[in-house]
XYZ file of C-alpha atoms in Angstrom:
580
model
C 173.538 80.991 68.910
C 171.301 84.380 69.991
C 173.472 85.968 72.815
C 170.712 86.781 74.746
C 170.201 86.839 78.691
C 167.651 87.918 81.239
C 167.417 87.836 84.655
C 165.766 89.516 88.168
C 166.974 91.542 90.264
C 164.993 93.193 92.387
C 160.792 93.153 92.546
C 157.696 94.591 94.287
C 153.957 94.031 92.717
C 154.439 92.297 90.108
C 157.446 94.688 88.871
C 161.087 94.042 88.424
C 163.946 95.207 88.161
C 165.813 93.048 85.704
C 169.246 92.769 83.899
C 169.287 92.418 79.880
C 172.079 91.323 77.660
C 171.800 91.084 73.857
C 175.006 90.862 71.852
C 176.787 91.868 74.722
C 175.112 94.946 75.461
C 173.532 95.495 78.906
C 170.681 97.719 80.032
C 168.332 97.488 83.278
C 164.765 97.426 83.454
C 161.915 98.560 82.987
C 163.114 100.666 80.206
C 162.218 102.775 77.550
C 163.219 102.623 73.568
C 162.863 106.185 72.667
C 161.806 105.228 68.719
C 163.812 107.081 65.659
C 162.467 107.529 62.503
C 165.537 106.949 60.068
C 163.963 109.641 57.896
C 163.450 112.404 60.161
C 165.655 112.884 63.436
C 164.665 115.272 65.814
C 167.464 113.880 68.733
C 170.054 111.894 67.440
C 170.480 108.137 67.901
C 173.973 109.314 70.172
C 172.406 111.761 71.647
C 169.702 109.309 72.927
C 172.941 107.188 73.953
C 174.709 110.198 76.130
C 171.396 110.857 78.237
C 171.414 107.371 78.808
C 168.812 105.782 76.718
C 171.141 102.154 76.205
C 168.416 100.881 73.587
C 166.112 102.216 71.066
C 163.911 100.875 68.413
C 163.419 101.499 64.815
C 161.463 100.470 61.852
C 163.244 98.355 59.390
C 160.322 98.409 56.824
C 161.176 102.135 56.451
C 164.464 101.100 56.175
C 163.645 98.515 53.420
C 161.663 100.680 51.523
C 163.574 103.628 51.252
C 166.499 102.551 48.531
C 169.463 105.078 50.106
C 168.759 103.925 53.985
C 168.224 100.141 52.573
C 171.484 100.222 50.631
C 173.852 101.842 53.652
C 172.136 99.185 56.061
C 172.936 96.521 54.133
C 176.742 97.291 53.693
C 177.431 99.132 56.541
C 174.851 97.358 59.043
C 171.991 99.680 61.378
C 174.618 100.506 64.116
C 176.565 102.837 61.624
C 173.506 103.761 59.938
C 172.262 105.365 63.114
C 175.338 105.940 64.501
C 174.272 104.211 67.566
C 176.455 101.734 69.482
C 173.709 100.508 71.844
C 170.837 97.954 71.642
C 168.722 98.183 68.540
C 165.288 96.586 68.067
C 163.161 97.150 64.922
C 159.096 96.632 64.158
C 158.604 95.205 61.182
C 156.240 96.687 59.770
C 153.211 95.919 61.541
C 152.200 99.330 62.928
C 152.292 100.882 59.094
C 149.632 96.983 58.460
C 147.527 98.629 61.228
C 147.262 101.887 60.346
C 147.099 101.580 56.774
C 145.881 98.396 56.278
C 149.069 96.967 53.980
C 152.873 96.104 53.592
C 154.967 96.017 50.408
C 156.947 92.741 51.906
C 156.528 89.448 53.100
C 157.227 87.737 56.751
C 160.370 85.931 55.466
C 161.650 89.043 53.682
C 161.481 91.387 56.327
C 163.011 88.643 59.168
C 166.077 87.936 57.280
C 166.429 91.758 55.988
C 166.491 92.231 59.217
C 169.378 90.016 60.101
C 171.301 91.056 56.909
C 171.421 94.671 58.584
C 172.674 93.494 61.972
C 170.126 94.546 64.006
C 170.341 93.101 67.970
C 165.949 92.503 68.436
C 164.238 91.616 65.291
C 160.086 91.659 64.819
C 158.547 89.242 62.573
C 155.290 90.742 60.587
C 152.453 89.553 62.987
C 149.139 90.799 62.354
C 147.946 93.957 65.288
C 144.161 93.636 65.554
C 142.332 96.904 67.293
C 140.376 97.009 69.749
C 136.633 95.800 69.567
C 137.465 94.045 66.209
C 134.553 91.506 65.472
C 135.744 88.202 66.844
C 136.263 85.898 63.902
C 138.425 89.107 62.539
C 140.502 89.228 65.794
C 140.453 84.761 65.203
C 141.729 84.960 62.085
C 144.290 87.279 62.443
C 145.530 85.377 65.197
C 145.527 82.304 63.253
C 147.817 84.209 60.465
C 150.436 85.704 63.283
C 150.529 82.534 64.904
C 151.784 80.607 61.749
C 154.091 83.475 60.648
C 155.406 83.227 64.000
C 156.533 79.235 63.423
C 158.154 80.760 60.208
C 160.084 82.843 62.175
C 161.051 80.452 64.585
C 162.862 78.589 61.649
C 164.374 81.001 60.136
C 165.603 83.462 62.828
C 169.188 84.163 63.577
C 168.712 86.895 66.027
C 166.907 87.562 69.125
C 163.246 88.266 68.426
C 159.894 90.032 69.390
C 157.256 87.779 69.621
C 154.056 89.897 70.191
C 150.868 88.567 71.822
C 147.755 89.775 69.580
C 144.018 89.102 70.276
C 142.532 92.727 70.170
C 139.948 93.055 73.176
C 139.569 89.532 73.776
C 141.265 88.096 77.037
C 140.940 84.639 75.753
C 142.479 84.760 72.645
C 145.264 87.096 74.598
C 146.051 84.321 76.914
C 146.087 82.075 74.145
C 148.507 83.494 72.060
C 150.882 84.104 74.781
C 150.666 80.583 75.681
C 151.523 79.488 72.170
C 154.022 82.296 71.534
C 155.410 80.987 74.828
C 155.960 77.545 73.520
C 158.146 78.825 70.312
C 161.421 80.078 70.477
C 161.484 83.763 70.973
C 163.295 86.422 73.379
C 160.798 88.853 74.045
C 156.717 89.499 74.267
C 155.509 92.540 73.292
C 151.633 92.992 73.451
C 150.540 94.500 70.472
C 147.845 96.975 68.960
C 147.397 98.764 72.483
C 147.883 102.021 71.064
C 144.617 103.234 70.205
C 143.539 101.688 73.753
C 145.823 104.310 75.092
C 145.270 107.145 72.702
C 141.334 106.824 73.980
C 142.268 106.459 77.724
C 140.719 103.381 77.881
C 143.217 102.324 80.500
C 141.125 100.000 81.995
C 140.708 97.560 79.067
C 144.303 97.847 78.994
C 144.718 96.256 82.553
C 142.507 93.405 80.875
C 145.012 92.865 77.902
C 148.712 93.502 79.523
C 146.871 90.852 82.757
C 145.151 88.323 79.761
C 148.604 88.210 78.477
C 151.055 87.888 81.083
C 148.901 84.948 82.590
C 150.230 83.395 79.372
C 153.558 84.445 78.972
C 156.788 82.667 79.917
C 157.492 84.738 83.516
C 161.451 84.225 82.364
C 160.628 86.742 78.935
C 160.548 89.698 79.008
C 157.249 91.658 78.295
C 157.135 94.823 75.904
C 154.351 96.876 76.013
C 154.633 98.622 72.020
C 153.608 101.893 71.927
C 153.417 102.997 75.458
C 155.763 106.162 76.278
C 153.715 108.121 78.435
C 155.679 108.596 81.776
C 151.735 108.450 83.607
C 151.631 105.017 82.944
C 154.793 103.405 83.700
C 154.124 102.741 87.196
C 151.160 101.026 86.616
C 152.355 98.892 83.982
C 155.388 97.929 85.749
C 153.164 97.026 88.603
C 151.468 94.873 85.952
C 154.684 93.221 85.096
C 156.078 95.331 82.102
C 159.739 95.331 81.624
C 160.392 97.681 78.476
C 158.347 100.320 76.766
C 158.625 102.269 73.403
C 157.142 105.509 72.045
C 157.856 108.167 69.470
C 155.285 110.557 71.673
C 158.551 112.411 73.179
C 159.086 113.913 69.612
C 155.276 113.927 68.105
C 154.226 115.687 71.442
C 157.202 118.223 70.646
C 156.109 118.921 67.162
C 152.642 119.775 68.961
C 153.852 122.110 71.365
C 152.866 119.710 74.125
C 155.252 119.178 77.432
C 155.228 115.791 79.455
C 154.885 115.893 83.200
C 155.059 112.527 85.469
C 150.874 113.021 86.060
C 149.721 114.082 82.332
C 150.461 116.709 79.067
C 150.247 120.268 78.920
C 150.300 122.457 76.250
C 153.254 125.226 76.039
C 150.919 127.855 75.534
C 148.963 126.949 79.025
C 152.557 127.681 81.136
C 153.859 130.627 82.937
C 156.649 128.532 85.063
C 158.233 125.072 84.149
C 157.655 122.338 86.741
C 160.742 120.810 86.148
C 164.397 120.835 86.648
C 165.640 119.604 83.492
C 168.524 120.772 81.501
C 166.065 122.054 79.550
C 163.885 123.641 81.513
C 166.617 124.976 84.481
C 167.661 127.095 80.939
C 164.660 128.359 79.163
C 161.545 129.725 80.545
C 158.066 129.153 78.592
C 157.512 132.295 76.805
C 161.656 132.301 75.698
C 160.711 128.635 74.272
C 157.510 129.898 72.774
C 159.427 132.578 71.052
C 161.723 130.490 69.486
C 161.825 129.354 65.550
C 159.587 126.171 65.625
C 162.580 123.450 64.510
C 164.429 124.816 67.630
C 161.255 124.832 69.942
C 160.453 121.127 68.822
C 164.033 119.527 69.364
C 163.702 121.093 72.931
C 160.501 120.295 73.919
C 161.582 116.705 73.146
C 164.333 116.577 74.914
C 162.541 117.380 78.083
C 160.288 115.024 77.491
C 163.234 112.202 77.113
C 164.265 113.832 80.817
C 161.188 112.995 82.026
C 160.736 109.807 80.362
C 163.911 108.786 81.834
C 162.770 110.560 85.582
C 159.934 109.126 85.535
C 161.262 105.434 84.973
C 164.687 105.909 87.590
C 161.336 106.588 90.305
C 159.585 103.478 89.338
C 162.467 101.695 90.085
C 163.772 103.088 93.133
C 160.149 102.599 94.319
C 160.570 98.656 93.510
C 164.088 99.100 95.260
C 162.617 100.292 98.324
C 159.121 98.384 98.569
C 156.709 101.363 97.452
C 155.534 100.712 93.872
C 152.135 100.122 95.111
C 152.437 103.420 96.589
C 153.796 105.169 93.014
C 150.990 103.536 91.179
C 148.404 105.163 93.819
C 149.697 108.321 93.987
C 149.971 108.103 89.726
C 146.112 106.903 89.290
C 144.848 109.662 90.532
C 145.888 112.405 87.763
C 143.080 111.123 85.489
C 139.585 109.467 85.916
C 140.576 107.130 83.322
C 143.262 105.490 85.283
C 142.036 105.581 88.586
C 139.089 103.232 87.218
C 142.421 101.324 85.826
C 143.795 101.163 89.262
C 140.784 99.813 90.749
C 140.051 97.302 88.135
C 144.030 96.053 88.173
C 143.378 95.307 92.197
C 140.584 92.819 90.827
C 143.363 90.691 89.345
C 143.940 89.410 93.111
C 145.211 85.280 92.487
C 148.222 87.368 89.471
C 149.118 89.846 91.985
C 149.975 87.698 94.925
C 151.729 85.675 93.570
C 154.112 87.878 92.516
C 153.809 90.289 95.497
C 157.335 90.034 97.631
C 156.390 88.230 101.039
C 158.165 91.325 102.864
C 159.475 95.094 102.052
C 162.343 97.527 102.767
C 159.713 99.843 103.484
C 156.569 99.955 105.983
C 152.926 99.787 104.623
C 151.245 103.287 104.725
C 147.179 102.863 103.843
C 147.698 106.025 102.147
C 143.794 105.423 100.037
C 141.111 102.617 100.719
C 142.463 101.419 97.855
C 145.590 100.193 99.727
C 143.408 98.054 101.802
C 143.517 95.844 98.829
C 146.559 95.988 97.946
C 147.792 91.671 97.475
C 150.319 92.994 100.960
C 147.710 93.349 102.846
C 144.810 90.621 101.697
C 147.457 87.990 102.020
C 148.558 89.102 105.622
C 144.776 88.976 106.623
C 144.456 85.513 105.418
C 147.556 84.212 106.944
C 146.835 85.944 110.251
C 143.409 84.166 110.357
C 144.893 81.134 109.441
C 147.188 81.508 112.790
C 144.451 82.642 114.453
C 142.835 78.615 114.516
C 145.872 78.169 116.519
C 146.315 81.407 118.516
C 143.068 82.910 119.131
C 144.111 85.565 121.978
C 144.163 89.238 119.517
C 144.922 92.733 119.497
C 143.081 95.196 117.810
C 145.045 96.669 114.680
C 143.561 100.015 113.388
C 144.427 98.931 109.808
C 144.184 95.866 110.397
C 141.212 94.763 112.590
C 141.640 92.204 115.024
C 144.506 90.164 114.692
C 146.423 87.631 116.481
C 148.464 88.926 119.610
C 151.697 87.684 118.843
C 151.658 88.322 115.398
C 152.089 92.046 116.187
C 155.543 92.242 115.606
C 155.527 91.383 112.423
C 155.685 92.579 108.970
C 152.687 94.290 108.011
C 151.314 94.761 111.341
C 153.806 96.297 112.971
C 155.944 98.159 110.251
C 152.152 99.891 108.946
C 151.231 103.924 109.392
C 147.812 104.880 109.283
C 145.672 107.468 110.304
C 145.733 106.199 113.856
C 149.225 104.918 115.380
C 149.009 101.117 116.585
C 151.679 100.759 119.370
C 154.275 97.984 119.419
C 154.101 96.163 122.502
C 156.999 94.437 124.025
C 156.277 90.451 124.845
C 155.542 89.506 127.819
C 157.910 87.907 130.238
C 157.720 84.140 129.376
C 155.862 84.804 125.784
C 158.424 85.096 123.399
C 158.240 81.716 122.379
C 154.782 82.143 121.509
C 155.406 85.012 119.003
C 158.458 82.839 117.332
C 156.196 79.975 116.719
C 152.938 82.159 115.472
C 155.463 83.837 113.006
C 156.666 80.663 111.575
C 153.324 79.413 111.201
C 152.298 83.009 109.309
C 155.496 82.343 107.415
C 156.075 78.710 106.908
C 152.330 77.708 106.884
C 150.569 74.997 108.995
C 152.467 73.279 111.425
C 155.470 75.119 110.899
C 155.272 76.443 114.691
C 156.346 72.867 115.776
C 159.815 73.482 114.813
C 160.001 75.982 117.688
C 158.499 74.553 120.557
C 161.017 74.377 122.964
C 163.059 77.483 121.328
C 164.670 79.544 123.956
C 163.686 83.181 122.667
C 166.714 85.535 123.673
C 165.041 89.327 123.756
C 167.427 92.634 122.828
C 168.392 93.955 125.802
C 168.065 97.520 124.448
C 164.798 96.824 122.888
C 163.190 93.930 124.585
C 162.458 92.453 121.421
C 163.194 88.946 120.278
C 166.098 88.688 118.775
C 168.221 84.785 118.947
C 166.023 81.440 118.907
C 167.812 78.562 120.412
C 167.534 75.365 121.713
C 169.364 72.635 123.159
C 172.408 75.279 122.987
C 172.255 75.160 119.329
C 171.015 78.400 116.895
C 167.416 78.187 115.347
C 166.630 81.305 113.627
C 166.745 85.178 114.003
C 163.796 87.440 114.800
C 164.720 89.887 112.283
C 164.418 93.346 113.307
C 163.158 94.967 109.983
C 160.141 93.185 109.942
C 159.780 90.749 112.692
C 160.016 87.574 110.558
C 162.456 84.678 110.928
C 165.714 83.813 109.083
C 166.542 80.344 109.495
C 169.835 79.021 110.952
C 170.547 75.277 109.516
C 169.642 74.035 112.521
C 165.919 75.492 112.761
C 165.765 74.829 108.530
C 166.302 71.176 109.739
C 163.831 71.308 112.380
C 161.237 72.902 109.816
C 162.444 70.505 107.208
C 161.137 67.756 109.285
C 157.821 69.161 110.265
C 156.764 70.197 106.764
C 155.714 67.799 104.058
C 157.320 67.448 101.073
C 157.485 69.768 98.660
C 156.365 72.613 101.359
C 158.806 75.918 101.347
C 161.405 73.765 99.428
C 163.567 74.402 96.638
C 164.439 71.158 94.613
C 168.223 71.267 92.743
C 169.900 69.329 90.963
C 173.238 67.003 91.412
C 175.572 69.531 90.117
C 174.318 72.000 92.586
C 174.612 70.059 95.389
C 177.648 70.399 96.657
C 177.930 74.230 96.377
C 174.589 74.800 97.973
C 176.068 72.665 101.222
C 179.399 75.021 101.077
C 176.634 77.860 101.674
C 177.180 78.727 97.927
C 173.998 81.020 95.826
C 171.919 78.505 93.976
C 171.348 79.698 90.238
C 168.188 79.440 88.483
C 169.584 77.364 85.828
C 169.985 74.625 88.653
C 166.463 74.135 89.959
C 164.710 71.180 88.805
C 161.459 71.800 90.992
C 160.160 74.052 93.967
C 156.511 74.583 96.125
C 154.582 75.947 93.444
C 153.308 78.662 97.103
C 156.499 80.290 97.270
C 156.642 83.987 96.906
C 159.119 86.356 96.447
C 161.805 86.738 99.006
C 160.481 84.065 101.655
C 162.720 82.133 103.123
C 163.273 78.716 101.995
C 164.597 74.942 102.212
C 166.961 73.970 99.353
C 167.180 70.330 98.830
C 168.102 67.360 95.896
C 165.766 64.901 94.235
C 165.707 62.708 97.777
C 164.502 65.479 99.706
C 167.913 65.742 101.801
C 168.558 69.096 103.080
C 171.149 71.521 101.668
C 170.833 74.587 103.035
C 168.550 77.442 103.491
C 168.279 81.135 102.165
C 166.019 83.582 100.626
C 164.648 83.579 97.032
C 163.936 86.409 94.566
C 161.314 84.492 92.372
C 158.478 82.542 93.167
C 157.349 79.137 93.061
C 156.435 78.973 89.529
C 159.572 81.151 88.224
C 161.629 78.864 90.363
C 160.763 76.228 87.555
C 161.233 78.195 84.431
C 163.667 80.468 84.586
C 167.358 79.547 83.679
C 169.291 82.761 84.194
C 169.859 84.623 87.492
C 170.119 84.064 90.819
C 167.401 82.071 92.213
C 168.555 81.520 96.056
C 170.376 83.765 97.903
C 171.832 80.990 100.013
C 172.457 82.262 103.780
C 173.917 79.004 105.426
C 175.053 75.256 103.918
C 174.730 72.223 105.579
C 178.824 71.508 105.835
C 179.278 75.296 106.735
């Protein structure tokens, strides 16, 4: 049995922040593997391990070919070979196939070496086409790592990489994650991007990581081999990238060449180090550039792991707080290359909104045209027009454009910064009600104001805002502060339960469930039999059984088509049961 686990725990874009256990072992992502060559060590395996680098990755068919590493592995296992007590993946191979067109071992050989040394993520030998291959190559190929993949899948004993291959072809991309998504694997990296990225063509690299994630399992982790370059992280998260691996920290260092979050420099171009590092609050340029090269190398690279790891801790606090979109603006403009990136991932607009979070920590700040596009803002146009049919009286939004009067409250309209300031009117006397039901049809969808139609609307009486919904004595909802959208009482889920058709905003579990989501209890992932295939991140939702009976309410982290397929994690954070 592969002790292997993965689940969500935060998102924004189509980012996450995610928890990952393999043989115990437990690291959050996205993260990095810094990669070691067993050969030659620039930073030790434990030193990777005290800056706080929980997994790496190696290559086993350097291990296997090189009779003194191949012989300690086998009787000691990897961890004590490295003397590393984190995670530890391995390639198999496969980048040595690509770059120098042949391996000394077979599929089966190097799976079950791999095994026999204990390692926690194996790689079976699939087959990395590059870019702009002629099509019955990249075919072909394809075929080959497909069928070596089902070989795996018999034989494995450990968790396993299953990477999605297809060169340049977004077809056969899709396709092989689709199979590859069928099988029995752990993880998906997407293979042979390398020389996409050593070219800057970051643009056909939106098409590949987009072409394959379409096709993926959304409960699998995705691996994006070979990319290490803290530039690119936000926009790969953003993508929907949960781990990364490079060796450029140390190659860069043998080069004289220093990271920074928006591109490389070379050591010989600096006068002051713009960083804080351990490394760099010590030396200054020339000192480094004076030093004996081994020295110079093994300190260039660790700055580069420092930034590596910088870069990454603000990618995540960005998801954390709502602002990834804003990280992977700010990031696309240090090169041509991947600003056309940028612009081309914003074409992806039916992948991005479905995975964009229905509200955010933070307020929306149109901080480029580009933002005007972000999957935030085209689905909050849509929606608003959508209310609109039913509330035509508007307000002019300076972001925005005209939109509907009493959906100014609300999340983005009224938590947005621009270049001109949009004021925040208080309601009307005798209007509240109107804003309550616009919101839950922006929210809910069509016919969802119905719920609230003879809601008493109780306004703050420090900030004239609406605040309590009742009726009939009895709690509806709450006109949340944050962001002007509704969390349902069990009283106003019931009400919306019965004006929405079935399977609208509802979250389908199963018998053993049940009771624990009436006691007001989370509902796991592993529990979920069905949900609205609409629902997005964090929206507010109806859990209910098989007959469609009510359970209670609450907010979920995935959407409606994670809802389905994942089996780890928390999928509803349940607020209120219907026995509590």
């Amino acid at each position: 049995m592969v002790d292997f686990r993965f689940e969500v725990k935060a998102r924004d874009a189509a980012g996450r922040i995610g928890k990952l256990t393999i043989n115990g072992k437990t690291i959050e992502t996205p993260a990095i593997m810094p990669v070691i060559n067993p050969k030659q060590l620039i930073v030790t395996p434990k030193e990777l391990r005290e800056m706080g680098f929980g997994m790496i990755i190696t290559n086993s068919y350097i291990i296997y070919k090189t009779p003194e590493l191949r012989k300690k592995a086998l009787e000691e296992g990897i961890h004590k070979l490295l003397d590393y007590d984190g995670i530890i993946e391995v390639d198999s191979g496969s980048f040595q196939l690509m770059r120098y067109g042949g391996v000394d071992v077979t599929n089966r050989e190097i799976v079950e070496f791999q095994h026999n040394i204990g390692v926690d993520v194996g790689t079976f030998l699939d087959i990395p086409t590059p870019p702009d291959a002629p099509r019955e190559k990249a075919e072909e190929d394809l075929r080959i790592t497909l069928e070596r993949a089902k070989e795996a899948e018999e034989i494995k004993e450990i968790a396993m990489n299953a990477a999605v291959q297809g060169s340049t072809y977004p077809d056969l991309r899709t396709y092989a994650a689709k199979k590859l998504s069928e099988m029995n694997f752990e993880i998906h990296p997407i293979g042979a991007v390398v020389p996409l990225m050593e070219s800057y063509r970051y643009r056909d690299l939106v098409d590949v990581v987009i072409a394959s994630k379409v096709g993926l399992r959304p409960d699998r982790p995705v691996h994006l081999f070979g990319a290490g370059h803290p530039m690119i992280f936000a926009m790969a998260v953003a993508m929907g990238v949960d781990l990364f691996d490079s060796a450029s920290y140390a190659l860069y260092a043998k080069d004289d060449r220093y990271m920074t979050p928006e591109g490389t420099k070379r050591l010989d171009e600096l006068e002051y180090f713009p960083c804080s590092c351990p490394v760099c609050s010590r030396y200054t340029p020339q000192e480094l550039r004076e030093m004996p090269k081994e020295e110079r190398t093994r300190l260039l690279a660790l700055h580069n792991l420092w930034v590596i790891k910088e870069e990454l801790n603000r990618v995540k606090q960005a998801i954390k707080e709502g602002e990834l979109w804003r990280l992977v603006d700010e990031r696309a403009r240090s090169h041509p290359k991947l600003y056309a990136a940028y612009k081309r991932l914003l074409e992806y607009r039916e992948y991005l909104e479905k995975n964009e979070p229905v509200t955010k920590a933070s307020a929306f700040f149109k901080v480029s045209e580009e933002a005007l596009r972000w999957p935030i803002v085209e689905r909050a146009k849509e929606r608003a027009e959508r209310v609109r049919a039913k509330f035509p009286e508007t307000i002019n939004h300076p972001i925005f454009g005209d939109v509907p009067k009493y959906l100014s409250l609300s999340y983005p309209f009224a938590q947005s910064e621009g270049e001109e300031d949009f004021t925040v009117e208080k309601p009307e006397k005798g209007e509240a009600r109107k804003y309550v039901m616009a919101v839950a049809e922006y929210q809910f969808g069509e016919g969802a104001g119905e719920a609230f139609k003879d809601a008493f609307v109780e306004l703050s009486r420090k900030t004239g805002m609406p605040r309590q919904i009742k009726a009939k004595g009895r709690h509806l909802a709450t006109f949340r502060a944050e962001d002007g959208l509704l969390t349902l009482g069990i009283e106003g889920a019931r009400r919306l339960h019965e004006v929405l058709p079935f399977p609208r905003m509802r979250v389908i579990v199963d018998e053993d469930a049940e009771p624990f989501a009436k006691r007001g209890k989370n509902v796991f992932a592993k529990f979920v039999v069905d949900a609205d295939r609409d629902i997005r991140p964090y929206d507010e939702v109806l859990v209910v059984n098989r007959n469609d009976e009510l359970l209670a309410t609450g907010q979920t982290l995935l959407n409606g088509e994670e809802l389905k397929i994942f089996q780890q994690g928390l999928a509803v954070k349940v607020r209120r049961g219907v026995e509590k």
